[in-house]
PDB file of C-alpha atoms in Angstrom:
ATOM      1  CA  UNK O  29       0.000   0.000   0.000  1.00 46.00           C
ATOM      2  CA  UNK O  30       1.232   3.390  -1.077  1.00 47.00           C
ATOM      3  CA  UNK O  31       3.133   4.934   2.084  1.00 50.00           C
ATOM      4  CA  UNK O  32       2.740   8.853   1.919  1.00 61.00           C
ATOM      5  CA  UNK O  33       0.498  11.735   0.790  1.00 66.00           C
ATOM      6  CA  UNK O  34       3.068  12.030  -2.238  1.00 64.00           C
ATOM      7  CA  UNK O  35       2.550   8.569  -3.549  1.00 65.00           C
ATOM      8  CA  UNK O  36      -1.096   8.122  -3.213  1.00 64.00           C
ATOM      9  CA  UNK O  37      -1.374  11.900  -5.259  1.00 69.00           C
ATOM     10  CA  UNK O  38       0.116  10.229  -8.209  1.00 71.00           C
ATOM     11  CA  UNK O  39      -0.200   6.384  -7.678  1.00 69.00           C
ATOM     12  CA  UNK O  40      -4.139   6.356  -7.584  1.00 71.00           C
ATOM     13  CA  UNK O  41      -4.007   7.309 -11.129  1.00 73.00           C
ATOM     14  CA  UNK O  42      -2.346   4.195 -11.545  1.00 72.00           C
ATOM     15  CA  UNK O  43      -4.856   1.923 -10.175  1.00 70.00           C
ATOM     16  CA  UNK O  44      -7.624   4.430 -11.907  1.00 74.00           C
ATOM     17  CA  UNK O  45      -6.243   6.158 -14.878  1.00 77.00           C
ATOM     18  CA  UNK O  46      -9.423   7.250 -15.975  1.00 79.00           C
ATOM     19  CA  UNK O  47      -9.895   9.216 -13.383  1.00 79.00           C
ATOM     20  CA  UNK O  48      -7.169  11.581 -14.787  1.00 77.00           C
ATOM     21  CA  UNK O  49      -8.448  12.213 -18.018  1.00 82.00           C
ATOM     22  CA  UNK O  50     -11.561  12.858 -16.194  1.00 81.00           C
ATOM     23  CA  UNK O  51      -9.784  15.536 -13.944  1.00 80.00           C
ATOM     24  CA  UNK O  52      -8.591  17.030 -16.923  1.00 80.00           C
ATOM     25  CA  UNK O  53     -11.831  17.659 -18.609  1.00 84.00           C
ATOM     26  CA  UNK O  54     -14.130  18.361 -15.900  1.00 83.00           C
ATOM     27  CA  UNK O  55     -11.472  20.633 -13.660  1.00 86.00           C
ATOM     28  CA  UNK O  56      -9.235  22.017 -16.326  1.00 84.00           C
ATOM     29  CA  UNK O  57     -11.993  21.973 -18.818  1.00 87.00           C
ATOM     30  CA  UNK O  58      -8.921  20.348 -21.087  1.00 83.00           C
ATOM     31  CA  UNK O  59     -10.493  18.434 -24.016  1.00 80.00           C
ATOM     32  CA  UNK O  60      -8.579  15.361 -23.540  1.00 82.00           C
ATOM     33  CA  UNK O  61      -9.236  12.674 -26.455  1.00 84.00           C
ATOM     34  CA  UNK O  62     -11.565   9.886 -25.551  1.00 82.00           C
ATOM     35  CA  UNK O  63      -9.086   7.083 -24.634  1.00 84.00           C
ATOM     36  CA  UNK O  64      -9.649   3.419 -25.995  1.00 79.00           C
ATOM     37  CA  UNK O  65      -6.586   1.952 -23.352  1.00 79.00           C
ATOM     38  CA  UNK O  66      -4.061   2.984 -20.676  1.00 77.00           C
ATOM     39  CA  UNK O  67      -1.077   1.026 -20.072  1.00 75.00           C
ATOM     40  CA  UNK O  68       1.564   1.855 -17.408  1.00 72.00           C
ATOM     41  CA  UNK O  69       5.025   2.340 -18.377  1.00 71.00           C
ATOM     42  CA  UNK O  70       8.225   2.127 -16.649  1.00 71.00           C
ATOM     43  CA  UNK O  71       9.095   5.851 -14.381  1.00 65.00           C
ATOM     44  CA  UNK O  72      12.829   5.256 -14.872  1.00 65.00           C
ATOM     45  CA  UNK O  73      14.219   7.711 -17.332  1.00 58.00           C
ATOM     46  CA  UNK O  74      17.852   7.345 -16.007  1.00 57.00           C
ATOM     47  CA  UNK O  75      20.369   7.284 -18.366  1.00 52.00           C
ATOM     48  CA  UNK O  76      23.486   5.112 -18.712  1.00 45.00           C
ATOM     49  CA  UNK O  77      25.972   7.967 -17.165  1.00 44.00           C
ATOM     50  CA  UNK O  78      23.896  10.906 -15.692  1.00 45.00           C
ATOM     51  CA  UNK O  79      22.180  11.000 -12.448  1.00 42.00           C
ATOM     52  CA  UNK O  80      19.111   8.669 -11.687  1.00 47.00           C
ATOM     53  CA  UNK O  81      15.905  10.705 -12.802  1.00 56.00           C
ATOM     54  CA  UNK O  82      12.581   9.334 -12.298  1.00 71.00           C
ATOM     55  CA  UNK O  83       8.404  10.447 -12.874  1.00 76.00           C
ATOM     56  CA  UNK O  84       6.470   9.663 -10.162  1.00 83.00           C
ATOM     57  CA  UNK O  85       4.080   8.200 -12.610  1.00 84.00           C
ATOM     58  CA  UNK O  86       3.905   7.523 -16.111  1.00 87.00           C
ATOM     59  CA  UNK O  87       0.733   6.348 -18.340  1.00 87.00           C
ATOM     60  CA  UNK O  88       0.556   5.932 -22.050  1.00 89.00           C
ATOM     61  CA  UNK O  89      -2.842   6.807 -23.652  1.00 89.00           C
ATOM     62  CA  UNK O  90      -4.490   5.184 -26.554  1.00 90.00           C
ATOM     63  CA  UNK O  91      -7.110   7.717 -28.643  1.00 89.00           C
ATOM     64  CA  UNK O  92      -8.058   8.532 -31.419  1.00 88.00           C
ATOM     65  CA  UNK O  93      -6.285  11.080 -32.248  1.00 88.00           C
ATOM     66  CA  UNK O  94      -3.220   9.220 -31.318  1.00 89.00           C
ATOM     67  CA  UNK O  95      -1.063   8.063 -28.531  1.00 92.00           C
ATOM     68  CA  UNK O  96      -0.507  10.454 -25.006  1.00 93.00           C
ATOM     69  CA  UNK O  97       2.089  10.269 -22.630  1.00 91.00           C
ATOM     70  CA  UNK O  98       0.540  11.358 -19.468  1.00 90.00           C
ATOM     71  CA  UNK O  99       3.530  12.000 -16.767  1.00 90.00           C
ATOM     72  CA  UNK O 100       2.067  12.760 -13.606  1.00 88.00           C
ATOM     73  CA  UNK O 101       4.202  14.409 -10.339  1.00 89.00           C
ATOM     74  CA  UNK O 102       2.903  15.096  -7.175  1.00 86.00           C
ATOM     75  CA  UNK O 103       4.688  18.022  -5.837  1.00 88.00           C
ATOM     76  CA  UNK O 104       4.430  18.972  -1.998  1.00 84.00           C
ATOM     77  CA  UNK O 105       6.398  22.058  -2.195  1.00 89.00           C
ATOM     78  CA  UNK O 106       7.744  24.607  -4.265  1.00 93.00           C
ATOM     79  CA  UNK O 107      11.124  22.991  -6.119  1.00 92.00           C
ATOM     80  CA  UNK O 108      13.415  25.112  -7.823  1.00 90.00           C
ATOM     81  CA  UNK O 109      15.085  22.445  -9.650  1.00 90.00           C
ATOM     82  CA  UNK O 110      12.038  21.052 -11.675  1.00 90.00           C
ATOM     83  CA  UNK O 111      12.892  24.325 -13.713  1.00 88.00           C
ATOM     84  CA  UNK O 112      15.315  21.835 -15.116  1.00 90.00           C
ATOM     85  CA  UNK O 113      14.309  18.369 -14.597  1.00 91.00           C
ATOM     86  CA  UNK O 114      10.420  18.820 -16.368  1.00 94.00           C
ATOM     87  CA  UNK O 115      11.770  20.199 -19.220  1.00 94.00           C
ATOM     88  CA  UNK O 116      14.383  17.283 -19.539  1.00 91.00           C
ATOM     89  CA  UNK O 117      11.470  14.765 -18.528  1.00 91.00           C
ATOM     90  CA  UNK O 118       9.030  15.457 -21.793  1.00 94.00           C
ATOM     91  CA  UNK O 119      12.293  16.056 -23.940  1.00 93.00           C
ATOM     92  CA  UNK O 120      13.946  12.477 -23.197  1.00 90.00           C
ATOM     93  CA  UNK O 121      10.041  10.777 -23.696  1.00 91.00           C
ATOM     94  CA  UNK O 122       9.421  12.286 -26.891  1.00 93.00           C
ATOM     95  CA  UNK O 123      12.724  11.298 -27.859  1.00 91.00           C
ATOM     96  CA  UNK O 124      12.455   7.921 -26.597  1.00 88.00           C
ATOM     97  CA  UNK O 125       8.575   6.858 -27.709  1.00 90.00           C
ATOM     98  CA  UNK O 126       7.788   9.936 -30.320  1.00 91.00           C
ATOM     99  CA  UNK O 127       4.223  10.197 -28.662  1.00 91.00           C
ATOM    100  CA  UNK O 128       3.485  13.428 -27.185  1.00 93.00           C
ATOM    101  CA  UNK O 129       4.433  14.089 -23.597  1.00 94.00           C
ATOM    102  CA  UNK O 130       1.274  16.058 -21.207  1.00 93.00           C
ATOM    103  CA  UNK O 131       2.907  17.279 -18.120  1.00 94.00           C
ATOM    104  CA  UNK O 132      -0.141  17.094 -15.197  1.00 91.00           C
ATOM    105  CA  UNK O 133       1.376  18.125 -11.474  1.00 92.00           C
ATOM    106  CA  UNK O 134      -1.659  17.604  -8.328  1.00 89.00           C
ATOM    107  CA  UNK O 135      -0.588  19.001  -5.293  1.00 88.00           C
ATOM    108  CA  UNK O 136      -2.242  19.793  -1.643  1.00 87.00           C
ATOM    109  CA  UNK O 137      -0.509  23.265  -1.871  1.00 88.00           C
ATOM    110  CA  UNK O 138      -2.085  26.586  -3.299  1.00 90.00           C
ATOM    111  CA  UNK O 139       0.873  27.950  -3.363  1.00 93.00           C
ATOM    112  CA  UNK O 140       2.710  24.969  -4.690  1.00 93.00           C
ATOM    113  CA  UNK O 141      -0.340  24.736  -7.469  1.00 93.00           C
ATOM    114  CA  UNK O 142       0.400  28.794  -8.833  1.00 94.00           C
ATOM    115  CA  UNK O 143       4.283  28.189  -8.356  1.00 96.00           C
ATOM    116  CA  UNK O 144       3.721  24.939 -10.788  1.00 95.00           C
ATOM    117  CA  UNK O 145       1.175  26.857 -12.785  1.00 95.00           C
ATOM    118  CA  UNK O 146       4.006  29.247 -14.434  1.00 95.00           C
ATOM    119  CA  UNK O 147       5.520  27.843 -17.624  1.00 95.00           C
ATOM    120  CA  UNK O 148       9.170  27.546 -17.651  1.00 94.00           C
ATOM    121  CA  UNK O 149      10.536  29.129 -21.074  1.00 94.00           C
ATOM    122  CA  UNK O 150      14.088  28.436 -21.491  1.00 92.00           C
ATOM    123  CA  UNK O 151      16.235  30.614 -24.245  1.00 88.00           C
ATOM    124  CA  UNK O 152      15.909  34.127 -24.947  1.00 84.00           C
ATOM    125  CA  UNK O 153      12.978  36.607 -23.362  1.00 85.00           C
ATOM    126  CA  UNK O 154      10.633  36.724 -26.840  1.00 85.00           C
ATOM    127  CA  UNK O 155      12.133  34.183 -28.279  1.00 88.00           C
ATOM    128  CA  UNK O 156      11.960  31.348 -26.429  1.00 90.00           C
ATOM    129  CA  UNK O 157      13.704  27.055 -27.362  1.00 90.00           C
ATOM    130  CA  UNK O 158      11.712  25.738 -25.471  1.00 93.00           C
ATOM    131  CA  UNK O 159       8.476  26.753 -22.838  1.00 94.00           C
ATOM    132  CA  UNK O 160       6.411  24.151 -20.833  1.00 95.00           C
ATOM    133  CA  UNK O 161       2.922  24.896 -19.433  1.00 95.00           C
ATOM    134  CA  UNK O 162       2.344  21.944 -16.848  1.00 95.00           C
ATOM    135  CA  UNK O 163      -1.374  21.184 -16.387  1.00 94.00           C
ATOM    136  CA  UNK O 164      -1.831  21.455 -12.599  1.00 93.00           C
ATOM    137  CA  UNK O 165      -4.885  20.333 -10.248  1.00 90.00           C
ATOM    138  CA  UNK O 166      -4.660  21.423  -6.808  1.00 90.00           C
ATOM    139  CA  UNK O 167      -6.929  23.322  -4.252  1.00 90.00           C
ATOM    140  CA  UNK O 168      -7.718  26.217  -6.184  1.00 91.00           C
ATOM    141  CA  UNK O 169      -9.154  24.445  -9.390  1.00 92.00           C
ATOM    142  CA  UNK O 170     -10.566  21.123  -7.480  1.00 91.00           C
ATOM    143  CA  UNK O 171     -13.915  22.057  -6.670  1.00 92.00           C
ATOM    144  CA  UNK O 172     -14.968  21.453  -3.009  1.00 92.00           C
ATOM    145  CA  UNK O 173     -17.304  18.759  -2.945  1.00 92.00           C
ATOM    146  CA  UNK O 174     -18.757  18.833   0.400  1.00 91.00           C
ATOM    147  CA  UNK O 175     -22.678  17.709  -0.710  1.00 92.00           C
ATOM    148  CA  UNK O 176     -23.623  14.014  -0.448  1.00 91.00           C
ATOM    149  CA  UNK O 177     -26.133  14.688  -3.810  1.00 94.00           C
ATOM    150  CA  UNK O 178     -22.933  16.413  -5.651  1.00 94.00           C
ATOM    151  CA  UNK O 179     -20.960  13.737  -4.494  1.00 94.00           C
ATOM    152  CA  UNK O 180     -23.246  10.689  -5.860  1.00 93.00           C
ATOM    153  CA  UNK O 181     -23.079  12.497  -9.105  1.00 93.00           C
ATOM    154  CA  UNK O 182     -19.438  12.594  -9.291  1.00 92.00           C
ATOM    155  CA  UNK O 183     -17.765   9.962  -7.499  1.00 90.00           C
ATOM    156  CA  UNK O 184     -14.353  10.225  -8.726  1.00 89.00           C
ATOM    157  CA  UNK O 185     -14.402  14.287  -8.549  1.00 91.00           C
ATOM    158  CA  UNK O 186     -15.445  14.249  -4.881  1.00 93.00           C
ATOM    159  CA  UNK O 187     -12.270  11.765  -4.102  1.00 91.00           C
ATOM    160  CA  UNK O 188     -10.353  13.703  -5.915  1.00 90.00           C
ATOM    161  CA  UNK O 189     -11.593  16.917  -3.728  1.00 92.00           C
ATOM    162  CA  UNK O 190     -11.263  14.666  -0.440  1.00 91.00           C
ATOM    163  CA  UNK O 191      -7.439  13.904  -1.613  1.00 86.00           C
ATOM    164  CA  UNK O 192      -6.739  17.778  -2.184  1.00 88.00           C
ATOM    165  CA  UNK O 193      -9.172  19.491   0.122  1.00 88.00           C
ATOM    166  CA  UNK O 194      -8.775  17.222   2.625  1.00 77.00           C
ATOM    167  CA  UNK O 195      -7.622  19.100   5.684  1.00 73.00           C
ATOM    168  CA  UNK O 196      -9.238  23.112   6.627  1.00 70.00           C
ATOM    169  CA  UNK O 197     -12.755  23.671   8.149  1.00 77.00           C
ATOM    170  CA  UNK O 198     -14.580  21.721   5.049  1.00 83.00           C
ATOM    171  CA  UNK O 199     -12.419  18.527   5.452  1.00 86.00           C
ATOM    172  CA  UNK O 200     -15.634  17.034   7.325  1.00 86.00           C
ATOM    173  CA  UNK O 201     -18.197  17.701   4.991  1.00 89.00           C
ATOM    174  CA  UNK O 202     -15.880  16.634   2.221  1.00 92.00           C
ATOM    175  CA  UNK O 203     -15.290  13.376   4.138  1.00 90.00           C
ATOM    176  CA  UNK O 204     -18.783  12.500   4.802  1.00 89.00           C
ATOM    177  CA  UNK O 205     -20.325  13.306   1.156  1.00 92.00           C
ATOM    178  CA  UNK O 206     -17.936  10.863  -0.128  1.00 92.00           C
ATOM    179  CA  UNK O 207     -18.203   7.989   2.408  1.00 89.00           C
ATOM    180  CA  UNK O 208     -22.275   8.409   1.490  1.00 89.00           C
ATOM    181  CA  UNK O 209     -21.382   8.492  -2.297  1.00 92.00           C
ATOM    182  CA  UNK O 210     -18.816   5.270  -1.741  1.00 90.00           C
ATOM    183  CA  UNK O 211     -22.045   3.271  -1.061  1.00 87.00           C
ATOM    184  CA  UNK O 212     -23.100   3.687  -4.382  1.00 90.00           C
ATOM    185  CA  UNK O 213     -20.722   2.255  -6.303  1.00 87.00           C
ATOM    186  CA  UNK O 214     -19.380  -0.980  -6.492  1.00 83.00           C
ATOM    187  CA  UNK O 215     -16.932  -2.342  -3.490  1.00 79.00           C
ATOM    188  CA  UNK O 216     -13.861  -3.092  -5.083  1.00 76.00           C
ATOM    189  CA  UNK O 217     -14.054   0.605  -6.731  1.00 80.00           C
ATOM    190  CA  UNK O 218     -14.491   1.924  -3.628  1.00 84.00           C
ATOM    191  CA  UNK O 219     -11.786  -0.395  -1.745  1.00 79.00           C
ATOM    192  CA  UNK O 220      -9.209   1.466  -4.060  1.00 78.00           C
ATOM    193  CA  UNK O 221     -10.358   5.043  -3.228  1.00 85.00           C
ATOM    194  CA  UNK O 222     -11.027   4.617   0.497  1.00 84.00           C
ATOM    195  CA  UNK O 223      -7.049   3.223   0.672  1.00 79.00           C
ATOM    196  CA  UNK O 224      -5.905   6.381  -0.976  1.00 80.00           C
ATOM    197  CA  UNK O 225      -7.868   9.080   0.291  1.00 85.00           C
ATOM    198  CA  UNK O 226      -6.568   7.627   3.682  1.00 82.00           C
ATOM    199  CA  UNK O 227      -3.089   8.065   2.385  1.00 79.00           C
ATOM    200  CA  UNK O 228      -3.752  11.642   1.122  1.00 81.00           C
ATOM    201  CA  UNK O 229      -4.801  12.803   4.379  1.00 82.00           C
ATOM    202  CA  UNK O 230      -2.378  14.566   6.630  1.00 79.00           C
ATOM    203  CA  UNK O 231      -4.149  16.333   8.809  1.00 82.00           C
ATOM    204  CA  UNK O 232      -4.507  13.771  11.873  1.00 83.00           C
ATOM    205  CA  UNK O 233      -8.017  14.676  13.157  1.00 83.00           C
ATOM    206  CA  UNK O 234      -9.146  14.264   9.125  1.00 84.00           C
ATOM    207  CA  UNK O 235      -7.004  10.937   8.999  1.00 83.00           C
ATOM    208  CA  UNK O 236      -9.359   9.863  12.190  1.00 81.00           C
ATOM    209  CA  UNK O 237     -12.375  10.862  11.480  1.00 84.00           C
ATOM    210  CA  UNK O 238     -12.478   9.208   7.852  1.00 84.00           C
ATOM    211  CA  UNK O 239     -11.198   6.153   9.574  1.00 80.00           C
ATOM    212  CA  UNK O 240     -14.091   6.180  11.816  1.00 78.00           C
ATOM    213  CA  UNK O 241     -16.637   6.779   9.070  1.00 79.00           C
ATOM    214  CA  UNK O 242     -15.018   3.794   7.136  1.00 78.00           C
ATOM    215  CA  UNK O 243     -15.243   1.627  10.330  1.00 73.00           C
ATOM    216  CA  UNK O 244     -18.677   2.478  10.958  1.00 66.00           C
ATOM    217  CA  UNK O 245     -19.320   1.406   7.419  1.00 67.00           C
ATOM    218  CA  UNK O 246     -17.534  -1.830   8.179  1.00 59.00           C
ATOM    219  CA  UNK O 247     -15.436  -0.945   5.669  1.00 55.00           C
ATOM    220  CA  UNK O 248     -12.145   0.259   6.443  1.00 48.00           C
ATOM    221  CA  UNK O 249      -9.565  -2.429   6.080  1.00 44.00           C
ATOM    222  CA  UNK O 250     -12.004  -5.139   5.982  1.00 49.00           C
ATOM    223  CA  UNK O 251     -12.542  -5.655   2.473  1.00 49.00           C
ATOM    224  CA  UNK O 252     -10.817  -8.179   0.488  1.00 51.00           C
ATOM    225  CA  UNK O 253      -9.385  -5.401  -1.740  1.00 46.00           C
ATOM    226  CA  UNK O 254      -7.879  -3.378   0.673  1.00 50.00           C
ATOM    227  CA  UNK O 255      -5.221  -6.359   1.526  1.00 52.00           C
ATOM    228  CA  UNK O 256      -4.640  -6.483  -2.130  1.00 54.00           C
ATOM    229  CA  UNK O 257      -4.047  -2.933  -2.826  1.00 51.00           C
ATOM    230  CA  UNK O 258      -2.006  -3.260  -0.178  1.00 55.00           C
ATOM    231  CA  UNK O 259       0.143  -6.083  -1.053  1.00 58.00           C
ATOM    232  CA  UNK O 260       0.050  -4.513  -4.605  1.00 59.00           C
ATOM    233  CA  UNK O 261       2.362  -1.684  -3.027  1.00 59.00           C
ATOM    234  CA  UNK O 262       4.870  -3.754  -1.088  1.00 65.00           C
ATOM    235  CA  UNK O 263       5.250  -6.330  -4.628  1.00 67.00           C
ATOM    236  CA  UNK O 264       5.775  -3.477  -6.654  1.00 69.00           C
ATOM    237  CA  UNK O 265       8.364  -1.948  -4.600  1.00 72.00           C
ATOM    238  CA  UNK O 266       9.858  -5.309  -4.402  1.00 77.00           C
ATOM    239  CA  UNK O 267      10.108  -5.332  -8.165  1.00 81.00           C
ATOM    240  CA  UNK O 268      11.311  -2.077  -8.834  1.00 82.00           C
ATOM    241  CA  UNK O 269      13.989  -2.356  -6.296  1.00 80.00           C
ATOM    242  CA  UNK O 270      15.290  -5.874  -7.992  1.00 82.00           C
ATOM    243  CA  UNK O 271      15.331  -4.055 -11.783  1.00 86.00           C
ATOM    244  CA  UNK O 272      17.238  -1.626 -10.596  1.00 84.00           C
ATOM    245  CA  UNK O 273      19.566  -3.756  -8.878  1.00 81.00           C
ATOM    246  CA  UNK O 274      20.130  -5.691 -12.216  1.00 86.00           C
ATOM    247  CA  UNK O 275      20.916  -2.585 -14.008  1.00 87.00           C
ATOM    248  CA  UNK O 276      22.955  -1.039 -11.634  1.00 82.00           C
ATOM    249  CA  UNK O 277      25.252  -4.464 -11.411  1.00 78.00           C
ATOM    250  CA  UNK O 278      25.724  -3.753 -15.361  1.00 84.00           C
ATOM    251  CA  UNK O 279      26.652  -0.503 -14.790  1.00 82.00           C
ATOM    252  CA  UNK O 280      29.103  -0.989 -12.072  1.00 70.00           C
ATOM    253  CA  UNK O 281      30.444  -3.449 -13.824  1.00 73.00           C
ATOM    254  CA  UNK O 282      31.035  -1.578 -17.166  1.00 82.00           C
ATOM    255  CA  UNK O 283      28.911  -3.417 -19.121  1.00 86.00           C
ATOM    256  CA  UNK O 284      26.825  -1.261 -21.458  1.00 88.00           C
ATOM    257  CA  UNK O 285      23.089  -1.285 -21.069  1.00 88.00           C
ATOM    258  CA  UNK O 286      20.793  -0.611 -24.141  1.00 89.00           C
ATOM    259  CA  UNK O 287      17.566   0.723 -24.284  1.00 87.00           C
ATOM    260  CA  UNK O 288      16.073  -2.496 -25.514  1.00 88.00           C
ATOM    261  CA  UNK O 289      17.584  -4.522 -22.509  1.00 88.00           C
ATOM    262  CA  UNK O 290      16.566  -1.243 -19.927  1.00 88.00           C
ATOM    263  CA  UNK O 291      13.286  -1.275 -21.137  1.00 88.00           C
ATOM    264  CA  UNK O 292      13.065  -5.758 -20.750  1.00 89.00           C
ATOM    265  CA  UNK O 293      13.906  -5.425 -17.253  1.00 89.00           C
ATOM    266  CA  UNK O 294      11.231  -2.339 -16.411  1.00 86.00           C
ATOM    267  CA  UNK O 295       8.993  -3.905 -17.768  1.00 86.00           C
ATOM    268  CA  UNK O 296       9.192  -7.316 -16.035  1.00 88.00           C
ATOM    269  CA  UNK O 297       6.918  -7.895 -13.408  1.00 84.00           C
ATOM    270  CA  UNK O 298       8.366 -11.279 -12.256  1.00 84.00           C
ATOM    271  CA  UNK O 299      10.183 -11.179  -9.156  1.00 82.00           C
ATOM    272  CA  UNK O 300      12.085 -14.978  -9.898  1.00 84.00           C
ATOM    273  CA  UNK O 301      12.842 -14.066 -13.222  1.00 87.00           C
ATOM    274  CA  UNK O 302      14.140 -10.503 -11.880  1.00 86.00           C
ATOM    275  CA  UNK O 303      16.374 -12.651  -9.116  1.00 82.00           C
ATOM    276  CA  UNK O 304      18.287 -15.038 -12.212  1.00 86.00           C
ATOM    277  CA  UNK O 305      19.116 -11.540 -14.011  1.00 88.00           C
ATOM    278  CA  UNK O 306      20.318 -10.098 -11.490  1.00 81.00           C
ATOM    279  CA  UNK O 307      22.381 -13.887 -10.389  1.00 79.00           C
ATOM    280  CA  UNK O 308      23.252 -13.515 -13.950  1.00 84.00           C
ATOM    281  CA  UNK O 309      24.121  -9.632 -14.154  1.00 82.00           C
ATOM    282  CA  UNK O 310      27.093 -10.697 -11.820  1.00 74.00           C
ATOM    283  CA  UNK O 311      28.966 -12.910 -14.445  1.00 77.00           C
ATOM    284  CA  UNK O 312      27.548 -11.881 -18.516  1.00 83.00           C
ATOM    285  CA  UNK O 313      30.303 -10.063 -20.455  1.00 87.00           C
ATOM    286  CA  UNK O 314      27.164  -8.365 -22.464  1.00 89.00           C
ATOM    287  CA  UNK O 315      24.137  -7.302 -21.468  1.00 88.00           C
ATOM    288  CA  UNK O 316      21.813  -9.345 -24.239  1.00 88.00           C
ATOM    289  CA  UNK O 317      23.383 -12.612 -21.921  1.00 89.00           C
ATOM    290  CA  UNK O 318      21.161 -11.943 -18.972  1.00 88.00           C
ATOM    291  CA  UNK O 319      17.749 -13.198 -21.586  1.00 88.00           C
ATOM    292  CA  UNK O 320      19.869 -15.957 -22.851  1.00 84.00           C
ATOM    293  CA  UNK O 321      17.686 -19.644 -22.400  1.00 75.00           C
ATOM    294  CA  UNK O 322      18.816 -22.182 -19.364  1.00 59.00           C
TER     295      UNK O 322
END
């Protein structure tokens, strides 16, 4: 299960990734394409010699009008340095896939949301290389959804307010109007959205009180999803940790890693499998080795 306010901003997009498209159109009013598929993609965008640079989550998007790469970071704080790093981000992707790169940030922060609101133009004043204008949803453009009707209506808005809004003298209302609207959907939906929402909250009498509404539903932490979710968390930490260790045994050991084999190992989901690489990253002379058939 996701561990912070930071990773359940971004990572319930994973389990959901409608809901983002959905957060686009009805809170930016951004006409995002209707999307036939998601698929997740690997956050890694280290290269083989600079520093270790990473998305806090990365979706690829499948319309009609062609395919999206939707990078989403959650950003607690103001961060000089993404002046530099967001720019790089939707540079290297575009380079990498050639599908356009859509820069979302979602943040708990108003001031974080207007500092992340301001597009970074690099080159000269009038004349810019390059300018990015990150989408942003945050407490000033997620409406407050603190009415159980509203709520019903809108199910995935109102846990995005709760996840945003969450703490402040409407955190209650918020919390009740979407425990009611939870009811009315199905349980393994609402399993996924009760975990995060729990995450996103860091205001401790808000973290208590939707505890207690979710108990009182019999609800929190007693469906069989909520185990799953998560178990989901601690596996896929488990696997990301072991991919990396099997590229950074390459590395250390001087043995160039391609794109083809970086993208293999991100992509594999198999902890066993993972483990022989990385048995094998200790001995191959070339990278291509570590696939090679017992």
């Amino acid at each position: 299960m996701v561990g912070s306010s930071h990773e359940a901003l971004h990572r319930i997009f994973q389990k959901d990734p409608g809901l983002l498209t959905h957060a686009l159109q009805r809170v930016l009013g951004v006409p995002f394409p209707e999307t036939r598929e998601f698929a997740a993609m690997n956050v890694d965008l280290t290269e083989i010699e600079p520093v270790e640079r990473r998305v806090d989550t990365l979706l690829r998007a499948e319309t009609d009008e062609g395919t999206y790469l939707l990078v989403v970071e959650s950003q607690g704080e103001v961060d000089g340095r993404k002046r530099g790093s967001w720019p790089y981000y939707l540079s290297y992707l575009y380079e990498k896939y050639r599908c356009e790169p859509v820069l979302i940030v979602i943040t708990q922060s108003s001031a974080t949301a207007r500092w992340a609101a301001q597009p970074i133009r690099l080159g000269l004043r009038g004349w810019e290389s390059l300018t990015v204008r990150p989408l942003v949803l945050g407490p000033d453009n997620v409406p407050v959804i603190a009415d159980e009707r509203a709520a019903v209506r809108d199910v995935p808005l109102a846990v995005l307010s709760a996840m945003t809004h969450g703490r402040g003298r409407n955190a209650a209302a918020i919390l009740e109007s979407l425990a009611a609207a939870l009811r009315t959907i199905d349980r393994d939906s609402a399993a996924v959205f009760v975990q995060f929402v729990d995450s996103c909250l860091v205001d401790p009498q808000a973290k208590q009180m939707w505890r207690d509404l979710m108990t009182a539903m019999q609800y929190f932490w007693r469906h069989p999803l909520a185990e799953q979710v998560r178990e989901e968390g601690r596996e896929e930490g488990r696997v990301q940790e072991r991919a990396e260790m099997v590229l950074r045994v390459l590395e250390w050991r001087g043995i160039a890693v391609s794109d083809s084999v970086r993208e293999r190992v991100g992509a594999c989901t198999d902890l066993d499998q993972l483990e022989i690489w990385a048995q094998r990253a200790v001995h191959v002379t070339d990278a291509a080795e570590l696939f090679a058939k017992s």
